[in-house]
Coordinates of C-alpha atoms and ligand atoms in Angstrom, one line a residue:
X99 CA 52.8 -66.2 33.1
X100 CA 53.1 -69.6 32.4
X101 CA 55.3 -72.1 30.5
X102 CA 55.0 -75.2 28.1
X103 CA 57.7 -77.2 28.1
X104 CA 58.7 -77.3 24.2
X105 CA 61.6 -77.6 21.3
X106 CA 63.6 -75.7 20.8
X107 CA 63.0 -73.8 23.0
X108 CA 60.3 -73.7 26.4
X109 CA 57.3 -71.3 25.6
X110 CA 56.1 -68.2 28.4
X111 CA 52.4 -67.7 27.8
X112 CA 49.9 -65.4 29.4
X113 CA 46.2 -67.6 28.9
X114 CA 45.0 -64.0 28.8
X115 CA 46.6 -63.4 25.8
X116 CA 46.8 -66.7 24.0
X117 CA 44.5 -68.5 21.2
X118 CA 44.2 -72.2 20.4
X119 CA 43.6 -71.8 16.6
X120 CA 42.3 -75.0 14.7
X121 CA 43.5 -75.6 10.8
X122 CA 40.8 -77.5 8.9
X123 CA 39.6 -80.0 10.7
X124 CA 36.9 -80.2 8.3
X125 CA 35.1 -84.0 6.8
X126 CA 36.4 -82.8 3.5
X127 CA 40.0 -83.4 4.5
X128 CA 39.7 -85.8 7.7
X129 CA 36.9 -88.5 6.6
X130 CA 37.8 -91.0 3.9
X131 CA 35.8 -90.4 0.8
X132 CA 36.8 -86.7 1.4
X133 CA 38.8 -84.6 -1.3
X134 CA 42.0 -85.3 1.5
X135 CA 41.3 -88.8 0.6
X136 CA 41.3 -88.1 -3.6
X137 CA 44.1 -85.9 -2.9
X138 CA 46.3 -88.9 -1.5
X139 CA 46.5 -88.2 2.0
X140 CA 46.4 -90.9 4.3
X141 CA 43.6 -90.0 6.3
X142 CA 44.3 -92.4 9.4
X143 CA 47.2 -90.4 9.7
X144 CA 44.8 -86.7 9.8
X145 CA 42.4 -88.6 11.9
X146 CA 44.9 -89.4 15.1
X147 CA 45.2 -85.8 15.5
X148 CA 41.2 -86.2 16.5
X149 CA 41.3 -87.2 20.3
X150 CA 44.8 -85.0 21.7
X151 CA 42.9 -82.1 19.5
X152 CA 39.7 -83.0 21.6
X153 CA 41.7 -82.8 25.0
X154 CA 42.9 -79.7 24.1
X155 CA 40.6 -77.9 23.0
X156 CA 38.8 -79.1 26.2
X157 CA 41.7 -77.8 28.2
X158 CA 41.4 -74.6 26.7
X159 CA 37.9 -74.1 27.3
X160 CA 37.8 -74.5 31.1
X161 CA 40.5 -72.1 31.1
X162 CA 38.7 -69.9 28.9
X163 CA 41.5 -69.4 26.8
X164 CA 40.3 -68.2 23.4
X165 CA 39.5 -70.6 20.5
X166 CA 39.0 -69.8 17.0
X167 CA 38.7 -72.2 14.1
X168 CA 39.4 -72.5 10.1
X169 CA 38.0 -74.1 7.4
X170 CA 38.8 -74.1 3.8
X171 CA 36.6 -73.5 0.8
X172 CA 34.9 -72.0 -1.3
X173 CA 31.5 -70.0 -2.9
X174 CA 29.4 -72.3 -4.9
X175 CA 29.9 -70.3 -8.2
X176 CA 33.9 -70.9 -7.1
X177 CA 34.4 -67.2 -8.3
X178 CA 37.1 -66.5 -5.9
X179 CA 39.2 -69.6 -6.5
X180 CA 41.6 -69.0 -8.4
X181 CA 41.9 -70.8 -11.8
X182 CA 45.3 -72.5 -10.8
X183 CA 43.9 -74.1 -7.4
X184 CA 41.1 -75.1 -9.1
X185 CA 42.5 -77.6 -12.0
X186 CA 44.8 -79.0 -9.1
X187 CA 43.8 -82.1 -7.3
X188 CA 44.9 -84.9 -9.4
X189 CA 41.6 -87.2 -8.9
X190 CA 38.9 -85.0 -7.3
X191 CA 38.0 -80.8 -7.8
X192 CA 36.9 -78.1 -6.2
X193 CA 33.1 -77.8 -6.6
X194 CA 32.9 -81.6 -7.5
X195 CA 30.2 -83.3 -6.1
X196 CA 31.7 -86.0 -3.3
X197 CA 30.1 -88.3 -1.0
X198 CA 30.1 -84.7 1.6
X199 CA 28.8 -82.4 -0.6
X200 CA 30.5 -79.9 -3.7
X201 CA 33.8 -80.5 -2.3
X202 CA 35.5 -77.9 -0.1
X203 CA 32.4 -75.5 -1.3
X204 CA 30.8 -73.3 1.6
X205 CA 27.9 -75.0 2.5
X206 CA 28.2 -78.6 1.8
X207 CA 28.5 -80.9 4.3
X208 CA 31.8 -82.1 4.1
X209 CA 33.5 -78.2 4.1
X210 CA 31.9 -77.9 8.0
X211 CA 33.8 -79.0 11.1
X212 CA 34.0 -82.8 12.0
X213 CA 31.5 -82.9 15.4
X214 CA 34.8 -84.3 17.6
X215 CA 35.6 -79.8 17.4
X216 CA 33.1 -78.5 16.4
X217 CA 33.2 -74.8 17.5
X218 CA 31.1 -73.9 19.9
X219 CA 29.6 -70.5 21.1
X220 CA 32.5 -67.6 21.4
X221 CA 34.8 -69.5 19.3
X222 CA 34.6 -68.1 15.8
X223 CA 35.4 -69.0 12.7
X224 CA 37.9 -68.3 10.0
X225 CA 36.3 -69.0 6.7
X226 CA 39.3 -69.0 4.0
X227 CA 40.3 -69.3 -0.1
X228 CA 43.8 -70.1 0.7
X229 CA 45.8 -72.7 3.2
X230 CA 46.9 -69.4 5.3
X231 CA 44.6 -68.0 7.5
X232 CA 45.8 -65.0 7.6
X233 CA 45.5 -64.3 3.7
X234 CA 41.9 -62.3 2.9
X235 CA 40.4 -63.3 6.4
X236 CA 39.6 -61.3 9.7
X237 CA 41.9 -63.7 11.8
X238 CA 44.3 -61.1 11.9
X239 CA 41.8 -57.9 13.0
X240 CA 39.9 -60.4 15.5
X241 CA 43.5 -61.6 17.5
X242 CA 44.4 -57.8 17.3
X243 CA 41.0 -56.8 19.6
X244 CA 41.8 -60.1 22.0
X245 CA 45.3 -58.6 22.5
X246 CA 46.7 -62.1 20.9
X247 CA 50.2 -62.3 21.7
X248 CA 50.3 -66.3 21.6
X249 CA 48.9 -68.9 18.8
X250 CA 48.7 -72.7 19.7
X251 CA 48.0 -73.9 16.1
X252 CA 46.7 -78.0 15.8
X253 CA 44.4 -79.1 13.0
X254 CA 45.3 -80.4 8.7
X255 CA 47.1 -80.9 7.6
X256 CA 50.8 -80.4 9.7
X257 CA 52.4 -79.3 6.0
X258 CA 50.3 -77.8 4.1
X259 CA 47.4 -75.2 6.0
X260 CA 48.9 -76.3 9.3
X261 CA 52.0 -74.9 8.3
X262 CA 51.7 -72.1 6.4
X263 CA 49.3 -70.5 9.1
X264 CA 51.9 -70.8 11.6
X265 CA 54.1 -69.2 8.8
X266 CA 52.0 -65.8 8.4
X267 CA 51.5 -65.7 12.3
X268 CA 55.3 -66.2 13.3
X269 CA 55.4 -63.2 10.0
X270 CA 53.4 -60.5 11.8
X271 CA 54.9 -61.6 14.9
X272 CA 52.5 -64.3 17.4
X273 CA 54.5 -66.0 19.6
X274 CA 53.9 -70.2 18.3
X275 CA 53.4 -73.7 19.2
X276 CA 53.1 -76.3 16.6
X277 CA 51.1 -78.9 18.8
X278 CA 52.4 -82.0 16.9
X279 CA 50.6 -84.6 18.1
X280 CA 46.8 -82.6 17.4
X281 CA 47.3 -81.9 13.6
X282 CA 48.3 -85.1 11.2
X283 CA 50.1 -85.3 7.0
X284 CA 49.8 -86.7 3.7
X285 CA 52.5 -88.6 5.0
X286 CA 54.8 -88.8 8.0
X287 CA 57.5 -87.8 6.9
X288 CA 56.2 -84.4 6.0
X289 CA 55.3 -84.4 9.1
X290 CA 57.7 -85.0 10.5
X291 CA 59.9 -82.3 7.8
X292 CA 57.3 -79.8 8.7
X293 CA 57.7 -80.4 13.2
X294 CA 61.4 -80.0 12.0
X295 CA 61.3 -76.7 10.1
X296 CA 59.7 -75.2 12.8
X297 CA 62.1 -75.8 15.1
X298 CA 65.0 -75.2 12.9
X299 CA 67.2 -72.5 13.6
X300 CA 66.0 -72.0 17.2
X301 CA 62.7 -72.2 16.3
X302 CA 62.7 -70.4 13.5
X303 CA 58.3 -70.6 13.1
X304 CA 58.4 -71.1 17.0
X305 CA 58.0 -74.2 19.2
X306 CA 56.5 -77.4 19.3
X307 CA 55.4 -79.8 21.6
X308 CA 53.1 -82.1 22.1
X309 CA 49.4 -82.2 23.8
X310 CA 50.1 -83.6 26.8
X311 CA 53.3 -80.7 27.7
X312 CA 50.7 -77.8 27.1
X313 CA 47.6 -79.8 29.3
X314 CA 49.9 -80.0 32.7
X315 CA 50.6 -76.6 32.1
X316 CA 46.9 -75.9 31.7
X317 CA 46.0 -77.8 34.6
X318 CA 47.3 -75.0 37.3
X319 CA 44.9 -72.4 35.6
X320 CA 41.8 -74.4 36.2
X321 CA 40.9 -72.9 39.6
X322 CA 41.5 -70.0 38.3
X323 CA 39.4 -69.5 35.6
X324 CA 37.1 -66.9 34.7
Ligands
TIU657 N1 46.4 -80.6 0.5 C1 46.5 -80.7 1.3 O1 47.0 -81.1 2.1 N2 45.9 -79.9 2.2 C2 44.9 -78.8 2.5 O2 44.9 -78.6 0.7 N3 44.6 -77.5 3.2 C3 44.5 -78.3 4.7 O3 45.5 -78.6 4.5 N4 43.7 -77.5 5.1

């Protein structure tokens, strides 16, 4: 058992029953000109999350921790996109042509994950329709099969897909940790509020910690890695 120094409680975890979950590090969200920017997001706040996320990902791989990635997106005919979602977006809409192909459509360049944190063999990609990673996906089954109890979350955006997924995981009984610098929000105050909401009431949705605390907890496990 290892321990991560976190808020509002230190989190005990066993690396074999833990997984790193990166939510929607997709070009459409994080790169300038994509859906995220058109929604009004300052993508610099999202891009900032990638270097620390890359470091945690490298350490998780080094110690043999399970890793999963998610992508938000839809079928090319948009038959799986609820009308209520299709009509919202501000300046741009799902399925329309963007600078990196059709916005949030599976198979388009923009829908895929940025190179810095791109999945490798053995790291499943969960394609999801909604904001939460559990809704209408096989994520829960995979975590069950792997015997996972603890989830470390990074990705974008803090207050939308990351927080929704973490709430879903918490309701399903997983211990959850939000990596505060490996996630980014539409603006600073939303990011801070999302972190505060996790921590309230003694950790109502789990705990939060900067990536350095996770790396410090994983470091001693490198020697023993399979
Ligand atoms: N709206 C917004 O900022 N984000 C999303 O719709 N998706 C994710 O957070 N990935």
